[in-house]
Amino acid sequence: MLIRQWPSKVFAGLLLGAPLSLGVLGDLGLLLHVSRQLDQPEALLLRWVPGAVWVLSFCWALALRSGLRAWGGLLLGNALIWGLYGILYILRVAGWAAL
């Protein structure tokens, strides 16, 4: 089951897993109010998040039945994560950062 259409799944996991992992990093950074400098323990912990999310999204893409499902699922995940990031960023810039 994992071998079928593996090139498409691998490229989906590699190419769409990276922006997904960075989007999760940005969402967590905005939710936890982490500064851009590494002066907080949360900032140091957040540096490990993208690698874990990227590996998980890659494994998830390989576990799906087809390459089309892998591309579609990761595109949908990217749209949701980056949409949430946009909303959180707008709320923070507007001064509604009391989330």
Short mmCIF file of N, CA and C in Angstrom, two decimals:
data_model
loop_
_atom_site.label_atom_id
_atom_site.label_comp_id
_atom_site.label_asym_id
_atom_site.label_seq_id
_atom_site.Cartn_x
_atom_site.Cartn_y
_atom_site.Cartn_z
N MET A 1 0.81 -1.19 0.00
CA MET A 1 0.00 0.00 0.00
C MET A 1 0.87 1.28 0.00
N LEU A 2 1.97 1.24 0.75
CA LEU A 2 2.82 2.44 0.82
C LEU A 2 3.64 2.65 -0.44
N ILE A 3 3.83 1.60 -1.24
CA ILE A 3 4.70 1.69 -2.40
C ILE A 3 4.00 2.35 -3.58
N ARG A 4 2.69 2.27 -3.65
CA ARG A 4 1.95 2.76 -4.80
C ARG A 4 2.08 4.28 -4.91
N GLN A 5 2.44 4.76 -6.08
CA GLN A 5 2.57 6.18 -6.41
C GLN A 5 3.53 6.91 -5.46
N TRP A 6 4.60 6.28 -5.10
CA TRP A 6 5.49 6.87 -4.12
C TRP A 6 6.19 8.14 -4.57
N PRO A 7 6.55 8.33 -5.86
CA PRO A 7 7.22 9.59 -6.20
C PRO A 7 6.33 10.81 -5.96
N SER A 8 5.06 10.68 -6.32
CA SER A 8 4.14 11.80 -6.10
C SER A 8 3.97 12.08 -4.62
N LYS A 9 3.89 11.03 -3.82
CA LYS A 9 3.73 11.20 -2.38
C LYS A 9 4.98 11.82 -1.76
N VAL A 10 6.14 11.39 -2.22
CA VAL A 10 7.40 11.93 -1.68
C VAL A 10 7.52 13.41 -2.00
N PHE A 11 7.23 13.79 -3.24
CA PHE A 11 7.32 15.21 -3.60
C PHE A 11 6.28 16.05 -2.88
N ALA A 12 5.10 15.50 -2.66
CA ALA A 12 4.08 16.23 -1.90
C ALA A 12 4.56 16.45 -0.48
N GLY A 13 5.09 15.41 0.14
CA GLY A 13 5.56 15.55 1.51
C GLY A 13 6.73 16.50 1.65
N LEU A 14 7.64 16.46 0.69
CA LEU A 14 8.80 17.34 0.76
C LEU A 14 8.46 18.79 0.43
N LEU A 15 7.70 18.99 -0.65
CA LEU A 15 7.44 20.35 -1.12
C LEU A 15 6.35 21.06 -0.33
N LEU A 16 5.34 20.35 0.11
CA LEU A 16 4.25 20.99 0.84
C LEU A 16 4.39 20.83 2.35
N GLY A 17 5.27 19.95 2.78
CA GLY A 17 5.50 19.80 4.21
C GLY A 17 6.29 20.96 4.80
N ALA A 18 7.17 21.54 4.01
CA ALA A 18 7.99 22.65 4.50
C ALA A 18 7.16 23.89 4.82
N PRO A 19 6.31 24.38 3.89
CA PRO A 19 5.50 25.54 4.25
C PRO A 19 4.49 25.24 5.36
N LEU A 20 4.02 23.99 5.42
CA LEU A 20 3.11 23.62 6.49
C LEU A 20 3.81 23.72 7.84
N SER A 21 5.04 23.24 7.92
CA SER A 21 5.77 23.28 9.18
C SER A 21 6.10 24.73 9.59
N LEU A 22 6.42 25.56 8.63
CA LEU A 22 6.69 26.96 8.95
C LEU A 22 5.43 27.70 9.35
N GLY A 23 4.29 27.33 8.77
CA GLY A 23 3.02 27.92 9.18
C GLY A 23 2.65 27.55 10.60
N VAL A 24 2.88 26.30 10.98
CA VAL A 24 2.62 25.88 12.36
C VAL A 24 3.54 26.64 13.31
N LEU A 25 4.79 26.81 12.91
CA LEU A 25 5.73 27.58 13.73
C LEU A 25 5.24 29.01 13.91
N GLY A 26 4.78 29.64 12.85
CA GLY A 26 4.27 31.00 12.94
C GLY A 26 3.02 31.11 13.79
N ASP A 27 2.12 30.16 13.65
CA ASP A 27 0.90 30.16 14.47
C ASP A 27 1.24 30.04 15.95
N LEU A 28 2.10 29.10 16.28
CA LEU A 28 2.48 28.93 17.69
C LEU A 28 3.23 30.15 18.21
N GLY A 29 4.06 30.75 17.38
CA GLY A 29 4.77 31.95 17.79
C GLY A 29 3.83 33.11 18.09
N LEU A 30 2.78 33.26 17.26
CA LEU A 30 1.83 34.33 17.51
C LEU A 30 0.94 34.02 18.71
N LEU A 31 0.56 32.78 18.88
CA LEU A 31 -0.30 32.42 20.01
C LEU A 31 0.43 32.53 21.35
N LEU A 32 1.70 32.18 21.37
CA LEU A 32 2.48 32.23 22.61
C LEU A 32 3.17 33.57 22.84
N HIS A 33 3.01 34.52 21.90
CA HIS A 33 3.61 35.85 21.97
C HIS A 33 5.13 35.75 22.17
N VAL A 34 5.77 34.97 21.33
CA VAL A 34 7.21 34.75 21.41
C VAL A 34 7.91 35.85 20.62
N SER A 35 8.96 36.41 21.20
CA SER A 35 9.72 37.44 20.50
C SER A 35 10.58 36.80 19.42
N ARG A 36 11.08 37.61 18.52
CA ARG A 36 11.92 37.09 17.44
C ARG A 36 13.33 36.77 17.92
N GLN A 37 13.69 37.30 19.04
CA GLN A 37 15.01 37.02 19.60
C GLN A 37 14.94 35.76 20.44
N LEU A 38 16.06 35.14 20.62
CA LEU A 38 16.11 33.89 21.37
C LEU A 38 16.34 34.15 22.86
N ASP A 39 15.59 35.07 23.44
CA ASP A 39 15.76 35.37 24.85
C ASP A 39 14.70 34.70 25.73
N GLN A 40 13.81 33.94 25.13
CA GLN A 40 12.77 33.25 25.89
C GLN A 40 12.91 31.75 25.69
N PRO A 41 12.59 30.97 26.72
CA PRO A 41 12.64 29.52 26.55
C PRO A 41 11.65 29.02 25.48
N GLU A 42 10.51 29.71 25.34
CA GLU A 42 9.55 29.31 24.32
C GLU A 42 10.13 29.41 22.92
N ALA A 43 10.94 30.43 22.70
CA ALA A 43 11.55 30.61 21.38
C ALA A 43 12.52 29.47 21.08
N LEU A 44 13.24 29.02 22.08
CA LEU A 44 14.16 27.90 21.88
C LEU A 44 13.40 26.61 21.62
N LEU A 45 12.29 26.41 22.31
CA LEU A 45 11.49 25.21 22.08
C LEU A 45 10.82 25.23 20.71
N LEU A 46 10.40 26.41 20.27
CA LEU A 46 9.74 26.50 18.97
C LEU A 46 10.66 26.18 17.80
N ARG A 47 11.96 26.25 18.01
CA ARG A 47 12.89 25.93 16.93
C ARG A 47 12.84 24.46 16.55
N TRP A 48 12.32 23.60 17.43
CA TRP A 48 12.23 22.18 17.16
C TRP A 48 10.93 21.80 16.48
N VAL A 49 9.96 22.67 16.47
CA VAL A 49 8.63 22.35 15.93
C VAL A 49 8.65 22.09 14.42
N PRO A 50 9.29 22.91 13.60
CA PRO A 50 9.20 22.67 12.15
C PRO A 50 9.72 21.32 11.71
N GLY A 51 10.79 20.86 12.30
CA GLY A 51 11.32 19.55 11.91
C GLY A 51 10.35 18.43 12.21
N ALA A 52 9.75 18.48 13.39
CA ALA A 52 8.79 17.43 13.77
C ALA A 52 7.55 17.46 12.89
N VAL A 53 7.05 18.66 12.60
CA VAL A 53 5.85 18.77 11.76
C VAL A 53 6.16 18.33 10.33
N TRP A 54 7.35 18.66 9.84
CA TRP A 54 7.71 18.27 8.48
C TRP A 54 7.82 16.75 8.36
N VAL A 55 8.42 16.10 9.33
CA VAL A 55 8.54 14.64 9.31
C VAL A 55 7.16 14.00 9.40
N LEU A 56 6.30 14.52 10.26
CA LEU A 56 4.95 13.97 10.39
C LEU A 56 4.13 14.16 9.11
N SER A 57 4.25 15.32 8.48
CA SER A 57 3.50 15.54 7.24
C SER A 57 4.04 14.66 6.11
N PHE A 58 5.34 14.42 6.10
CA PHE A 58 5.93 13.53 5.10
C PHE A 58 5.43 12.10 5.29
N CYS A 59 5.42 11.65 6.53
CA CYS A 59 4.93 10.29 6.82
C CYS A 59 3.44 10.17 6.51
N TRP A 60 2.69 11.21 6.80
CA TRP A 60 1.26 11.20 6.52
C TRP A 60 1.01 11.13 5.01
N ALA A 61 1.81 11.86 4.24
CA ALA A 61 1.65 11.82 2.78
C ALA A 61 1.95 10.43 2.23
N LEU A 62 2.95 9.76 2.78
CA LEU A 62 3.27 8.41 2.32
C LEU A 62 2.20 7.39 2.71
N ALA A 63 1.48 7.65 3.78
CA ALA A 63 0.48 6.70 4.26
C ALA A 63 -0.84 6.79 3.50
N LEU A 64 -1.04 7.83 2.72
CA LEU A 64 -2.30 7.97 1.98
C LEU A 64 -2.34 7.04 0.79
N ARG A 65 -3.53 6.83 0.25
CA ARG A 65 -3.72 5.86 -0.83
C ARG A 65 -3.13 6.31 -2.17
N SER A 66 -3.19 7.60 -2.46
CA SER A 66 -2.72 8.05 -3.76
C SER A 66 -1.93 9.35 -3.61
N GLY A 67 -1.18 9.65 -4.64
CA GLY A 67 -0.43 10.90 -4.65
C GLY A 67 -1.34 12.11 -4.73
N LEU A 68 -2.47 11.96 -5.42
CA LEU A 68 -3.42 13.06 -5.52
C LEU A 68 -3.99 13.41 -4.15
N ARG A 69 -4.28 12.39 -3.36
CA ARG A 69 -4.78 12.65 -2.01
C ARG A 69 -3.71 13.31 -1.15
N ALA A 70 -2.47 12.93 -1.33
CA ALA A 70 -1.38 13.55 -0.57
C ALA A 70 -1.25 15.03 -0.93
N TRP A 71 -1.26 15.33 -2.22
CA TRP A 71 -1.18 16.74 -2.64
C TRP A 71 -2.38 17.52 -2.14
N GLY A 72 -3.57 16.96 -2.30
CA GLY A 72 -4.78 17.66 -1.87
C GLY A 72 -4.83 17.87 -0.38
N GLY A 73 -4.49 16.85 0.38
CA GLY A 73 -4.52 16.98 1.83
C GLY A 73 -3.51 17.99 2.36
N LEU A 74 -2.31 17.96 1.80
CA LEU A 74 -1.30 18.92 2.25
C LEU A 74 -1.60 20.34 1.77
N LEU A 75 -2.20 20.48 0.60
CA LEU A 75 -2.63 21.81 0.15
C LEU A 75 -3.72 22.37 1.06
N LEU A 76 -4.67 21.52 1.42
CA LEU A 76 -5.72 21.95 2.33
C LEU A 76 -5.15 22.30 3.70
N GLY A 77 -4.23 21.49 4.18
CA GLY A 77 -3.58 21.79 5.46
C GLY A 77 -2.83 23.10 5.43
N ASN A 78 -2.12 23.36 4.33
CA ASN A 78 -1.41 24.64 4.18
C ASN A 78 -2.38 25.81 4.16
N ALA A 79 -3.49 25.66 3.43
CA ALA A 79 -4.47 26.74 3.36
C ALA A 79 -5.05 27.04 4.74
N LEU A 80 -5.34 26.00 5.51
CA LEU A 80 -5.90 26.21 6.84
C LEU A 80 -4.89 26.84 7.80
N ILE A 81 -3.67 26.32 7.78
CA ILE A 81 -2.63 26.83 8.70
C ILE A 81 -2.27 28.27 8.37
N TRP A 82 -2.10 28.56 7.08
CA TRP A 82 -1.72 29.93 6.72
C TRP A 82 -2.90 30.89 6.82
N GLY A 83 -4.12 30.40 6.65
CA GLY A 83 -5.29 31.24 6.90
C GLY A 83 -5.39 31.62 8.37
N LEU A 84 -5.15 30.64 9.24
CA LEU A 84 -5.13 30.92 10.68
C LEU A 84 -4.02 31.90 11.03
N TYR A 85 -2.88 31.75 10.40
CA TYR A 85 -1.78 32.68 10.64
C TYR A 85 -2.17 34.10 10.24
N GLY A 86 -2.81 34.24 9.08
CA GLY A 86 -3.25 35.56 8.64
C GLY A 86 -4.23 36.19 9.61
N ILE A 87 -5.18 35.41 10.10
CA ILE A 87 -6.15 35.92 11.06
C ILE A 87 -5.47 36.34 12.36
N LEU A 88 -4.58 35.49 12.87
CA LEU A 88 -3.87 35.82 14.10
C LEU A 88 -2.99 37.05 13.93
N TYR A 89 -2.36 37.18 12.79
CA TYR A 89 -1.50 38.34 12.54
C TYR A 89 -2.32 39.63 12.47
N ILE A 90 -3.44 39.57 11.79
CA ILE A 90 -4.31 40.75 11.70
C ILE A 90 -4.82 41.14 13.08
N LEU A 91 -5.21 40.16 13.88
CA LEU A 91 -5.67 40.46 15.24
C LEU A 91 -4.56 41.06 16.09
N ARG A 92 -3.35 40.57 15.91
CA ARG A 92 -2.24 41.10 16.70
C ARG A 92 -1.89 42.52 16.27
N VAL A 93 -1.90 42.79 14.97
CA VAL A 93 -1.59 44.13 14.49
C VAL A 93 -2.69 45.11 14.88
N ALA A 94 -3.94 44.65 14.89
CA ALA A 94 -5.05 45.52 15.25
C ALA A 94 -5.11 45.81 16.74
N GLY A 95 -4.28 45.13 17.53
CA GLY A 95 -4.25 45.40 18.95
C GLY A 95 -5.12 44.46 19.76
N TRP A 96 -5.66 43.45 19.14
CA TRP A 96 -6.51 42.49 19.85
C TRP A 96 -5.68 41.27 20.23
N ALA A 97 -4.53 41.51 20.80
CA ALA A 97 -3.59 40.44 21.09
C ALA A 97 -3.89 39.73 22.40
N ALA A 98 -5.02 40.01 23.00
CA ALA A 98 -5.38 39.36 24.26
C ALA A 98 -6.07 38.03 23.99
N LEU A 99 -5.42 37.17 23.19
CA LEU A 99 -6.00 35.87 22.87
C LEU A 99 -5.76 34.88 23.97
#
